[in-house]
Short mmCIF file of C-alpha atoms in Angstrom, two decimals:
data_model
loop_
_atom_site.label_atom_id
_atom_site.label_comp_id
_atom_site.label_asym_id
_atom_site.label_seq_id
_atom_site.Cartn_x
_atom_site.Cartn_y
_atom_site.Cartn_z
CA UNK A 1 32.45 187.38 150.51
CA UNK A 2 34.46 189.81 152.62
CA UNK A 3 37.88 188.37 153.38
CA UNK A 4 38.36 187.50 157.03
CA UNK A 5 34.67 187.14 157.79
CA UNK A 6 33.33 183.66 158.26
CA UNK A 7 30.67 182.68 155.73
CA UNK A 8 27.36 181.20 156.77
CA UNK A 9 28.41 177.77 155.58
CA UNK A 10 31.44 177.61 157.89
CA UNK A 11 30.60 178.67 161.45
CA UNK A 12 33.48 180.26 163.41
CA UNK A 13 35.57 177.80 165.41
CA UNK A 14 36.24 178.25 169.09
CA UNK A 15 39.65 176.62 169.08
CA UNK A 16 42.00 176.87 166.09
CA UNK A 17 43.16 173.30 166.73
CA UNK A 18 39.69 172.01 165.91
CA UNK A 19 39.98 173.63 162.50
CA UNK A 20 43.30 171.90 161.73
CA UNK A 21 42.98 168.76 159.65
CA UNK A 22 43.71 165.59 161.56
CA UNK A 23 47.05 163.84 161.01
CA UNK A 24 45.30 161.54 158.61
CA UNK A 25 44.10 164.42 156.42
CA UNK A 26 47.31 166.46 156.44
CA UNK A 27 48.90 163.88 154.14
CA UNK A 28 47.72 161.94 151.11
CA UNK A 29 46.06 158.67 151.95
CA UNK A 30 48.94 156.29 152.81
CA UNK A 31 51.44 159.18 152.91
CA UNK A 32 52.95 158.67 149.43
CA UNK A 33 51.70 160.88 146.61
CA UNK A 34 49.77 159.12 143.84
CA UNK A 35 52.68 159.48 141.38
CA UNK A 36 55.05 157.68 143.73
CA UNK A 37 52.49 154.95 144.30
CA UNK A 38 51.96 154.47 140.56
CA UNK A 39 55.69 154.07 139.93
CA UNK A 40 56.08 151.54 142.74
CA UNK A 41 52.95 149.72 141.52
CA UNK A 42 54.29 149.47 137.95
CA UNK A 43 57.66 148.19 139.18
CA UNK A 44 55.99 145.65 141.45
CA UNK A 45 54.05 144.19 138.49
CA UNK A 46 57.31 143.79 136.55
CA UNK A 47 58.98 142.21 139.58
CA UNK A 48 56.15 139.65 139.81
CA UNK A 49 56.35 138.95 136.06
CA UNK A 50 60.09 138.17 136.30
CA UNK A 51 60.41 136.30 139.61
CA UNK A 52 63.65 137.03 141.47
CA UNK A 53 64.74 139.84 139.13
CA UNK A 54 65.69 143.08 140.88
CA UNK A 55 63.79 146.05 139.47
CA UNK A 56 65.10 149.54 140.22
CA UNK A 57 62.72 152.23 141.48
CA UNK A 58 62.86 155.81 142.77
CA UNK A 59 62.93 155.25 146.51
CA UNK A 60 61.27 158.18 148.31
CA UNK A 61 62.30 159.96 151.48
CA UNK A 62 60.29 158.52 154.34
CA UNK A 63 59.78 159.75 157.89
CA UNK A 64 62.10 156.97 159.11
CA UNK A 65 65.79 156.65 158.23
CA UNK A 66 66.97 154.57 155.30
CA UNK A 67 67.93 151.13 156.54
CA UNK A 68 65.04 151.00 159.00
CA UNK A 69 62.50 149.44 156.69
CA UNK A 70 61.79 152.24 154.22
CA UNK A 71 61.65 149.74 151.34
CA UNK A 72 59.08 147.51 152.96
CA UNK A 73 57.18 150.58 154.14
CA UNK A 74 56.95 152.03 150.63
CA UNK A 75 55.53 148.76 149.25
CA UNK A 76 53.06 148.54 152.13
CA UNK A 77 51.90 152.13 151.51
CA UNK A 78 51.58 151.59 147.75
CA UNK A 79 49.49 148.43 148.35
CA UNK A 80 47.33 149.26 151.34
CA UNK A 81 43.64 150.19 151.19
CA UNK A 82 40.72 150.51 153.63
CA UNK A 83 39.88 146.78 153.26
CA UNK A 84 43.26 145.67 154.57
CA UNK A 85 44.22 144.36 157.97
CA UNK A 86 47.87 145.04 158.72
CA UNK A 87 50.41 143.08 160.71
CA UNK A 88 54.01 144.19 161.12
CA UNK A 89 56.71 141.96 162.60
CA UNK A 90 60.37 142.49 163.37
CA UNK A 91 62.46 139.33 163.83
CA UNK A 92 59.15 137.50 164.41
CA UNK A 93 57.97 139.87 167.16
CA UNK A 94 54.85 142.03 166.88
CA UNK A 95 55.92 144.31 169.71
CA UNK A 96 59.51 145.29 168.99
CA UNK A 97 60.39 148.94 168.35
CA UNK A 98 60.75 148.82 164.56
CA UNK A 99 57.48 146.95 164.09
CA UNK A 100 55.51 149.15 166.50
CA UNK A 101 56.78 152.37 164.93
CA UNK A 102 55.98 151.23 161.41
CA UNK A 103 52.49 150.01 162.21
CA UNK A 104 51.64 153.15 164.21
CA UNK A 105 52.76 155.28 161.29
CA UNK A 106 50.81 153.29 158.70
CA UNK A 107 47.71 153.39 160.87
CA UNK A 108 48.05 157.15 161.36
CA UNK A 109 48.05 157.77 157.59
CA UNK A 110 45.49 155.12 156.58
CA UNK A 111 43.24 154.23 159.59
CA UNK A 112 43.50 150.52 158.71
CA UNK A 113 42.89 148.02 161.50
CA UNK A 114 45.99 146.36 162.99
CA UNK A 115 46.34 142.78 164.11
CA UNK A 116 48.94 140.44 165.57
CA UNK A 117 47.05 137.36 164.36
CA UNK A 118 48.82 136.02 161.26
CA UNK A 119 45.67 134.42 159.84
CA UNK A 120 43.60 137.64 160.20
CA UNK A 121 46.10 139.86 158.35
CA UNK A 122 45.76 140.56 154.64
CA UNK A 123 49.04 142.46 154.45
CA UNK A 124 52.07 141.54 156.54
CA UNK A 125 55.24 143.59 156.60
CA UNK A 126 58.19 141.71 158.00
CA UNK A 127 61.79 142.17 158.95
CA UNK A 128 63.91 138.99 158.87
CA UNK A 129 61.27 136.32 159.48
CA UNK A 130 58.41 134.49 157.75
CA UNK A 131 55.53 133.69 160.15
CA UNK A 132 55.43 130.08 161.41
CA UNK A 133 51.75 129.56 160.54
CA UNK A 134 51.31 128.90 156.82
CA UNK A 135 50.13 131.89 154.74
CA UNK A 136 47.00 131.77 152.57
CA UNK A 137 46.47 132.69 148.91
CA UNK A 138 45.05 136.15 149.69
CA UNK A 139 47.86 137.31 151.93
CA UNK A 140 50.78 139.49 150.89
CA UNK A 141 54.10 139.31 152.69
CA UNK A 142 56.31 142.38 152.30
CA UNK A 143 59.97 141.99 153.29
CA UNK A 144 62.32 144.75 154.40
CA UNK A 145 65.60 144.10 152.63
CA UNK A 146 68.98 145.60 153.62
CA UNK A 147 71.12 144.21 150.77
CA UNK A 148 69.13 143.02 147.74
CA UNK A 149 72.13 141.83 145.71
CA UNK A 150 73.20 138.28 146.64
CA UNK A 151 76.32 138.63 144.48
CA UNK A 152 77.56 141.64 146.50
CA UNK A 153 79.37 139.12 148.67
CA UNK A 154 81.62 138.22 145.74
CA UNK A 155 81.46 141.29 143.47
CA UNK A 156 81.36 144.95 144.57
CA UNK A 157 80.52 146.43 141.15
CA UNK A 158 76.82 146.86 140.35
CA UNK A 159 77.52 146.90 136.61
CA UNK A 160 79.30 143.55 136.87
CA UNK A 161 76.63 141.93 139.04
CA UNK A 162 73.97 143.07 136.52
CA UNK A 163 75.92 141.38 133.75
CA UNK A 164 76.31 138.25 135.86
CA UNK A 165 72.52 138.12 136.36
CA UNK A 166 71.96 138.74 132.64
CA UNK A 167 74.18 135.79 131.80
CA UNK A 168 72.95 133.70 134.74
CA UNK A 169 76.62 133.36 135.61
CA UNK A 170 76.62 132.47 139.28
CA UNK A 171 79.90 130.52 139.30
CA UNK A 172 81.56 132.88 141.78
CA UNK A 173 78.75 132.37 144.27
CA UNK A 174 79.11 128.60 143.92
CA UNK A 175 82.87 128.99 144.40
CA UNK A 176 82.30 131.07 147.53
CA UNK A 177 80.14 128.32 149.04
CA UNK A 178 82.64 125.66 147.95
CA UNK A 179 85.53 127.53 149.60
CA UNK A 180 83.47 127.79 152.78
CA UNK A 181 83.07 124.02 152.83
CA UNK A 182 86.80 123.51 152.20
CA UNK A 183 87.77 125.93 155.00
CA UNK A 184 85.15 125.16 157.64
CA UNK A 185 83.45 121.97 156.46
CA UNK A 186 80.22 123.99 156.60
CA UNK A 187 78.47 126.70 154.61
CA UNK A 188 78.78 129.59 157.03
CA UNK A 189 76.01 131.74 155.49
CA UNK A 190 73.34 131.83 158.20
CA UNK A 191 70.71 134.39 157.32
CA UNK A 192 70.50 135.70 153.69
CA UNK A 193 71.05 132.19 152.28
CA UNK A 194 71.19 132.59 148.46
CA UNK A 195 68.37 130.92 146.52
CA UNK A 196 67.58 130.32 142.84
CA UNK A 197 64.07 131.44 141.82
CA UNK A 198 62.19 129.76 138.98
CA UNK A 199 65.47 128.10 137.88
CA UNK A 200 66.77 131.43 136.63
CA UNK A 201 67.62 134.25 139.04
CA UNK A 202 69.87 134.12 142.06
CA UNK A 203 68.03 135.99 144.82
CA UNK A 204 68.73 137.27 148.30
CA UNK A 205 65.77 136.18 150.44
CA UNK A 206 66.57 139.05 152.90
CA UNK A 207 68.16 138.09 156.24
CA UNK A 208 65.61 135.40 157.12
CA UNK A 209 67.12 132.40 158.91
CA UNK A 210 67.71 129.24 156.89
CA UNK A 211 64.69 127.86 158.75
CA UNK A 212 62.40 130.09 156.69
CA UNK A 213 63.96 129.47 153.26
CA UNK A 214 61.88 126.33 152.47
CA UNK A 215 58.69 128.36 153.14
CA UNK A 216 59.43 130.44 150.04
CA UNK A 217 59.25 127.38 147.82
CA UNK A 218 55.84 126.94 146.17
CA UNK A 219 54.08 129.04 148.82
CA UNK A 220 50.45 130.12 148.57
CA UNK A 221 51.07 133.84 149.25
CA UNK A 222 52.81 136.47 147.16
CA UNK A 223 56.20 137.48 148.57
CA UNK A 224 57.35 141.02 147.81
CA UNK A 225 60.80 142.33 148.68
CA UNK A 226 61.99 145.92 148.73
CA UNK A 227 65.24 147.64 149.66
CA UNK A 228 64.64 151.37 150.21
CA UNK A 229 68.29 152.39 150.53
CA UNK A 230 69.38 150.27 147.55
CA UNK A 231 66.23 151.15 145.56
CA UNK A 232 65.32 147.65 144.42
CA UNK A 233 62.04 145.70 144.28
CA UNK A 234 61.79 141.96 143.61
CA UNK A 235 59.18 139.28 144.13
CA UNK A 236 58.38 135.60 144.40
CA UNK A 237 54.84 134.80 143.12
CA UNK A 238 52.82 131.94 144.63
CA UNK A 239 53.61 128.39 143.47
CA UNK A 240 57.12 129.35 142.36
CA UNK A 241 60.10 127.06 142.67
CA UNK A 242 62.67 128.50 145.09
CA UNK A 243 65.72 126.32 145.74
CA UNK A 244 68.60 127.15 148.08
CA UNK A 245 72.07 126.71 146.53
CA UNK A 246 73.44 123.34 147.59
CA UNK A 247 75.79 120.66 146.35
CA UNK A 248 74.91 117.05 145.60
CA UNK A 249 77.22 115.86 148.37
CA UNK A 250 76.55 118.81 150.68
CA UNK A 251 72.84 119.36 151.11
CA UNK A 252 71.21 122.55 152.38
CA UNK A 253 70.07 122.20 155.96
CA UNK A 254 68.14 124.42 158.34
CA UNK A 255 69.06 125.35 161.92
CA UNK A 256 68.97 122.37 164.27
CA UNK A 257 66.80 122.77 167.37
CA UNK A 258 66.80 119.06 168.16
CA UNK A 259 65.91 118.43 171.80
CA UNK A 260 65.04 122.09 172.48
CA UNK A 261 61.62 123.48 173.19
CA UNK A 262 60.05 126.86 173.73
CA UNK A 263 60.05 127.60 177.46
CA UNK A 264 56.70 129.39 177.18
CA UNK A 265 54.52 127.33 174.83
CA UNK A 266 56.51 124.10 174.56
CA UNK A 267 56.79 124.22 170.77
CA UNK A 268 59.50 121.96 169.40
CA UNK A 269 58.92 122.79 165.74
CA UNK A 270 59.37 126.55 165.53
CA UNK A 271 62.39 128.82 165.10
CA UNK A 272 63.72 129.41 168.62
CA UNK A 273 65.59 132.35 170.13
CA UNK A 274 68.19 131.58 172.78
CA UNK A 275 67.75 133.52 176.01
CA UNK A 276 70.64 133.52 178.51
CA UNK A 277 69.90 134.38 182.12
CA UNK A 278 72.56 136.88 183.20
CA UNK A 279 72.68 135.76 186.81
CA UNK A 280 72.42 131.99 186.62
CA UNK A 281 73.87 131.66 183.11
CA UNK A 282 71.03 129.28 182.30
CA UNK A 283 70.09 129.03 178.62
CA UNK A 284 66.43 128.84 177.71
CA UNK A 285 64.62 129.06 174.38
CA UNK A 286 61.50 130.83 173.22
CA UNK A 287 59.66 131.08 169.90
CA UNK A 288 60.90 133.88 167.68
CA UNK A 289 57.36 134.26 166.23
CA UNK A 290 55.50 135.85 169.16
CA UNK A 291 52.03 135.59 167.60
CA UNK A 292 52.53 131.85 167.04
CA UNK A 293 53.79 131.45 170.62
CA UNK A 294 50.86 133.44 172.06
CA UNK A 295 48.37 131.36 170.12
CA UNK A 296 49.92 128.11 171.35
CA UNK A 297 50.09 129.39 174.94
CA UNK A 298 46.38 130.28 174.78
CA UNK A 299 45.54 126.84 173.41
CA UNK A 300 47.61 125.20 176.16
CA UNK A 301 45.77 127.20 178.83
CA UNK A 302 42.37 126.33 177.36
CA UNK A 303 43.38 122.68 177.11
CA UNK A 304 44.47 122.50 180.74
CA UNK A 305 41.22 124.00 182.03
CA UNK B 1 40.66 158.90 150.16
CA UNK B 2 38.90 160.02 146.97
CA UNK B 3 36.80 157.63 144.92
CA UNK B 4 39.32 157.71 142.07
CA UNK B 5 42.22 156.90 144.42
CA UNK B 6 40.17 154.18 146.06
CA UNK B 7 39.33 152.53 142.72
CA UNK B 8 42.97 152.75 141.62
CA UNK B 9 44.15 151.05 144.81
CA UNK B 10 41.49 148.34 144.58
CA UNK B 11 42.11 147.76 140.89
CA UNK B 12 45.86 147.65 141.39
CA UNK B 13 45.46 144.87 143.94
CA UNK B 14 43.29 143.02 141.40
CA UNK B 15 45.93 143.48 138.68
CA UNK B 16 48.67 142.31 141.06
CA UNK B 17 46.57 139.28 141.94
CA UNK B 18 46.01 138.56 138.23
CA UNK B 19 49.75 138.90 137.51
CA UNK B 20 50.66 136.54 140.33
CA UNK B 21 48.06 133.97 139.20
CA UNK B 22 48.43 133.80 135.42
CA UNK B 23 45.56 132.33 133.42
CA UNK B 24 42.97 133.13 136.11
CA UNK B 25 40.33 135.78 135.58
CA UNK B 26 39.98 138.56 138.16
CA UNK B 27 37.45 141.40 137.97
CA UNK B 28 38.19 145.13 138.08
CA UNK B 29 35.83 147.29 140.14
CA UNK B 30 34.06 150.54 139.33
CA UNK B 31 33.54 149.68 135.65
CA UNK B 32 30.55 151.31 133.97
CA UNK B 33 29.86 148.99 131.08
CA UNK B 34 28.10 151.58 128.96
CA UNK B 35 31.33 153.58 128.60
CA UNK B 36 33.54 152.26 125.81
CA UNK B 37 36.98 151.13 127.01
CA UNK B 38 35.99 151.55 130.67
CA UNK B 39 38.23 148.62 131.68
CA UNK B 40 41.22 149.89 129.70
CA UNK B 41 40.78 153.36 131.19
CA UNK B 42 40.55 151.94 134.71
CA UNK B 43 43.85 150.13 134.12
CA UNK B 44 45.38 153.25 132.61
CA UNK B 45 44.39 155.43 135.59
CA UNK B 46 45.93 152.85 137.87
CA UNK B 47 49.30 152.51 136.13
CA UNK B 48 49.97 155.33 133.67
CA UNK B 49 51.33 158.85 134.10
CA UNK B 50 53.79 161.24 132.47
CA UNK B 51 56.74 158.93 133.28
CA UNK B 52 55.69 156.25 130.78
CA UNK B 53 54.68 156.12 127.13
CA UNK B 54 51.78 154.34 125.51
CA UNK B 55 50.56 153.39 122.08
CA UNK B 56 47.13 152.11 121.08
CA UNK B 57 46.77 149.99 117.97
CA UNK B 58 44.14 147.73 116.45
CA UNK B 59 40.89 148.68 114.75
CA UNK B 60 39.43 152.11 113.96
CA UNK B 61 38.69 152.97 117.59
CA UNK B 62 42.36 152.75 118.66
CA UNK B 63 43.04 156.51 118.19
CA UNK B 64 39.99 157.31 120.33
CA UNK B 65 41.27 155.02 123.10
CA UNK B 66 44.75 156.52 122.85
CA UNK B 67 43.53 160.09 123.20
CA UNK B 68 41.19 159.12 126.08
CA UNK B 69 44.12 157.47 127.90
CA UNK B 70 46.40 160.45 127.32
CA UNK B 71 43.72 162.82 128.56
CA UNK B 72 43.02 160.75 131.65
CA UNK B 73 46.63 160.06 132.65
CA UNK B 74 49.02 162.53 130.98
CA UNK B 75 51.13 159.68 129.57
CA UNK B 76 53.32 160.34 126.54
CA UNK B 77 52.63 158.61 123.25
CA UNK B 78 55.19 156.83 121.11
CA UNK B 79 55.52 154.32 118.31
CA UNK B 80 54.47 150.77 119.19
CA UNK B 81 58.06 149.47 119.17
CA UNK B 82 59.14 152.00 121.82
CA UNK B 83 56.00 152.23 123.99
CA UNK B 84 56.07 151.05 127.61
CA UNK B 85 52.37 150.19 127.41
CA UNK B 86 50.86 148.82 124.23
CA UNK B 87 47.05 148.82 124.14
CA UNK B 88 45.65 146.49 121.51
CA UNK B 89 42.01 147.09 120.62
CA UNK B 90 40.47 143.76 119.64
CA UNK B 91 42.03 140.34 119.84
CA UNK B 92 44.81 140.64 117.26
CA UNK B 93 48.15 142.42 117.54
CA UNK B 94 48.60 142.58 113.75
CA UNK B 95 52.39 142.40 113.88
CA UNK B 96 52.95 145.01 116.62
CA UNK B 97 53.45 142.45 119.38
CA UNK B 98 56.48 140.93 117.66
CA UNK B 99 58.16 144.34 117.59
CA UNK B 100 57.25 145.51 121.09
CA UNK B 101 60.08 146.27 123.55
CA UNK B 102 61.44 143.14 125.23
CA UNK B 103 63.99 144.82 127.51
CA UNK B 104 67.76 144.37 127.69
CA UNK B 105 69.55 141.42 129.28
CA UNK B 106 70.69 143.68 132.16
CA UNK B 107 67.21 145.24 132.53
CA UNK B 108 64.57 142.81 131.31
CA UNK B 109 61.92 144.84 133.18
CA UNK B 110 62.09 147.43 130.40
CA UNK B 111 60.02 145.05 128.24
CA UNK B 112 56.58 146.43 127.33
CA UNK B 113 53.29 145.72 129.08
CA UNK B 114 50.59 144.67 126.59
CA UNK B 115 46.90 145.25 127.22
CA UNK B 116 44.49 143.45 124.88
CA UNK B 117 41.16 145.26 125.09
CA UNK B 118 38.86 142.43 124.03
CA UNK B 119 35.36 143.01 122.76
CA UNK B 120 32.26 141.14 123.81
CA UNK B 121 32.12 138.95 120.71
CA UNK B 122 34.53 136.49 122.33
CA UNK B 123 32.09 135.50 125.03
CA UNK B 124 29.32 135.05 122.44
CA UNK B 125 31.56 132.62 120.60
CA UNK B 126 32.19 130.80 123.87
CA UNK B 127 31.15 127.23 122.90
CA UNK B 128 33.63 127.17 120.03
CA UNK B 129 36.38 128.73 122.07
CA UNK B 130 36.27 126.14 124.89
CA UNK B 131 37.57 123.45 122.59
CA UNK B 132 40.12 125.93 121.36
CA UNK B 133 41.20 126.82 124.92
CA UNK B 134 41.61 123.11 125.67
CA UNK B 135 44.56 123.14 123.30
CA UNK B 136 46.35 125.80 125.36
CA UNK B 137 48.30 124.81 128.47
CA UNK B 138 49.82 127.36 130.86
CA UNK B 139 52.40 126.51 133.50
CA UNK B 140 55.10 128.24 135.53
CA UNK B 141 55.26 130.67 138.47
CA UNK B 142 51.85 131.43 139.97
CA UNK B 143 50.27 128.23 138.64
CA UNK B 144 49.87 125.35 141.10
CA UNK B 145 51.15 121.92 140.12
CA UNK B 146 53.19 120.94 137.11
CA UNK B 147 50.38 119.71 134.85
CA UNK B 148 49.43 123.27 133.87
CA UNK B 149 46.03 124.88 133.47
CA UNK B 150 43.73 126.01 130.70
CA UNK B 151 43.36 129.81 130.38
CA UNK B 152 40.08 130.86 132.03
CA UNK B 153 39.34 133.66 129.59
CA UNK B 154 37.64 132.79 126.32
CA UNK B 155 37.88 134.51 122.98
CA UNK B 156 41.66 134.87 122.61
CA UNK B 157 42.79 133.47 119.26
CA UNK B 158 45.29 130.64 119.32
CA UNK B 159 47.59 132.60 117.01
CA UNK B 160 48.04 135.29 119.71
CA UNK B 161 49.16 132.63 122.19
CA UNK B 162 51.63 131.39 119.60
CA UNK B 163 52.95 134.92 119.02
CA UNK B 164 53.36 135.54 122.77
CA UNK B 165 55.09 132.17 123.11
CA UNK B 166 57.64 133.22 120.48
CA UNK B 167 58.08 136.75 121.81
CA UNK B 168 58.78 135.38 125.31
CA UNK B 169 60.96 132.50 124.15
CA UNK B 170 64.13 134.33 125.19
CA UNK B 171 63.16 134.62 128.87
CA UNK B 172 63.83 136.84 130.88
CA UNK B 173 63.47 139.13 127.86
CA UNK B 174 59.87 139.52 126.75
CA UNK B 175 56.54 141.24 127.28
CA UNK B 176 53.91 140.95 130.01
CA UNK B 177 50.32 140.77 128.88
CA UNK B 178 46.90 141.60 130.28
CA UNK B 179 43.65 140.70 128.55
CA UNK B 180 40.70 142.88 129.64
CA UNK B 181 37.02 142.57 128.85
CA UNK B 182 34.47 145.41 128.81
CA UNK B 183 32.87 143.96 131.98
CA UNK B 184 36.15 144.35 133.91
CA UNK B 185 37.33 140.74 133.61
CA UNK B 186 41.12 140.67 133.46
CA UNK B 187 43.61 137.86 132.88
CA UNK B 188 47.40 138.17 132.91
CA UNK B 189 50.10 136.24 131.08
CA UNK B 190 53.48 137.38 132.41
CA UNK B 191 56.58 136.44 130.41
CA UNK B 192 57.42 133.78 133.02
CA UNK B 193 54.36 131.72 132.03
CA UNK B 194 55.16 128.81 129.75
CA UNK B 195 52.57 128.53 126.99
CA UNK B 196 52.09 125.24 125.21
CA UNK B 197 49.82 124.88 122.19
CA UNK B 198 48.82 121.34 121.36
#
């Protein structure tokens, strides 16, 4: 064929933009190349086989900055397929900037359907919350993790923390909590409350509130954690014992919302955000999990009709 | 998304599901039963590339499987005690499992992944193997309740369970195992699973 002349099989195009591949086809399916996906997939299997153990991986450059969910995003992209329905939440909200950007990006490179309904999603990427509605056995929850090493609080050296994990020597973490009680008569760790997984590994559950920690224990879904900046993957399989560190005479307790209710849906049993009115100074509360709140509000409206 | 990519993604999710629910049988997709080692090759395409090493051992067809895997994935080959992935043709490790990599205390994830490529004979022997499976109890992460379950896959000799129990006794050091059948059935036994033989 003469170069420059269109062949019979490909008719000439009127507009060059029509000839450009769509966004979806300019990149590999799910953005990552197959080699990157295979490495992440292998590391994820090892992370599931050794619950709570941090497995190093080669974190790739992503089109968002490190620290903005690149870890969670890489797991999502390595897992996702055309059969999936994706939900992304940020601090419980489906519509905050981080969540919206991530889900738009994933949809652009995969064409998967998006949802805000927790029950309809097969793959949920989350920053700092676990949905209020219980997860089922065929759902995957992917956490974005800023600091995967729970011992970083007490030991700056990675080599030393690795040794501490190898020896299951968590005495300094216990001491840290004990000193907190002595100083403040309270364990002051709010989010990122350290937990022991399968009676072996100390694990950082990512900055979820204490409220969500009990949901990790013997859950139905598979929980996957990934820190893109720190290049670590770890996991909690279904039906796995996850216990927060606590003392016999100083039990672990979750945030207390006694006597408070969501202003919008009236829920008294969900994790609440405090909202302060700038003008009147009035404090109100609303559910942190927006999908849960929406669902309850809808039910309330239907009930009152 | 190409068909190969699609099958890899689907099969990976099945392998991940198997690994997070030890003792349960999941089924790989896109397996043409007439091809020998189709299941093992599907797993290989999903997980192997030039970054990892493999070794195939077992009966006379092990070299054929090894060269097919290398051709399909570009993985390096190595001796069984240094391989990241150890493919065992048949239902017996013949001493290689005991010497497979178990990782280091600081990096237990360096332990090998074992893939037993079982042959169809196991299912034909099914009636005998049910009573044998009754003697095996699996418990731990991924398994609901504390009573434990019986492995769903038939045809795995009791001695292999005993070997895996010993190899994984020093948890978190150990090996993670898949059992695959020619029809695509796959069952996982990660090192975190406690095996009891009565």
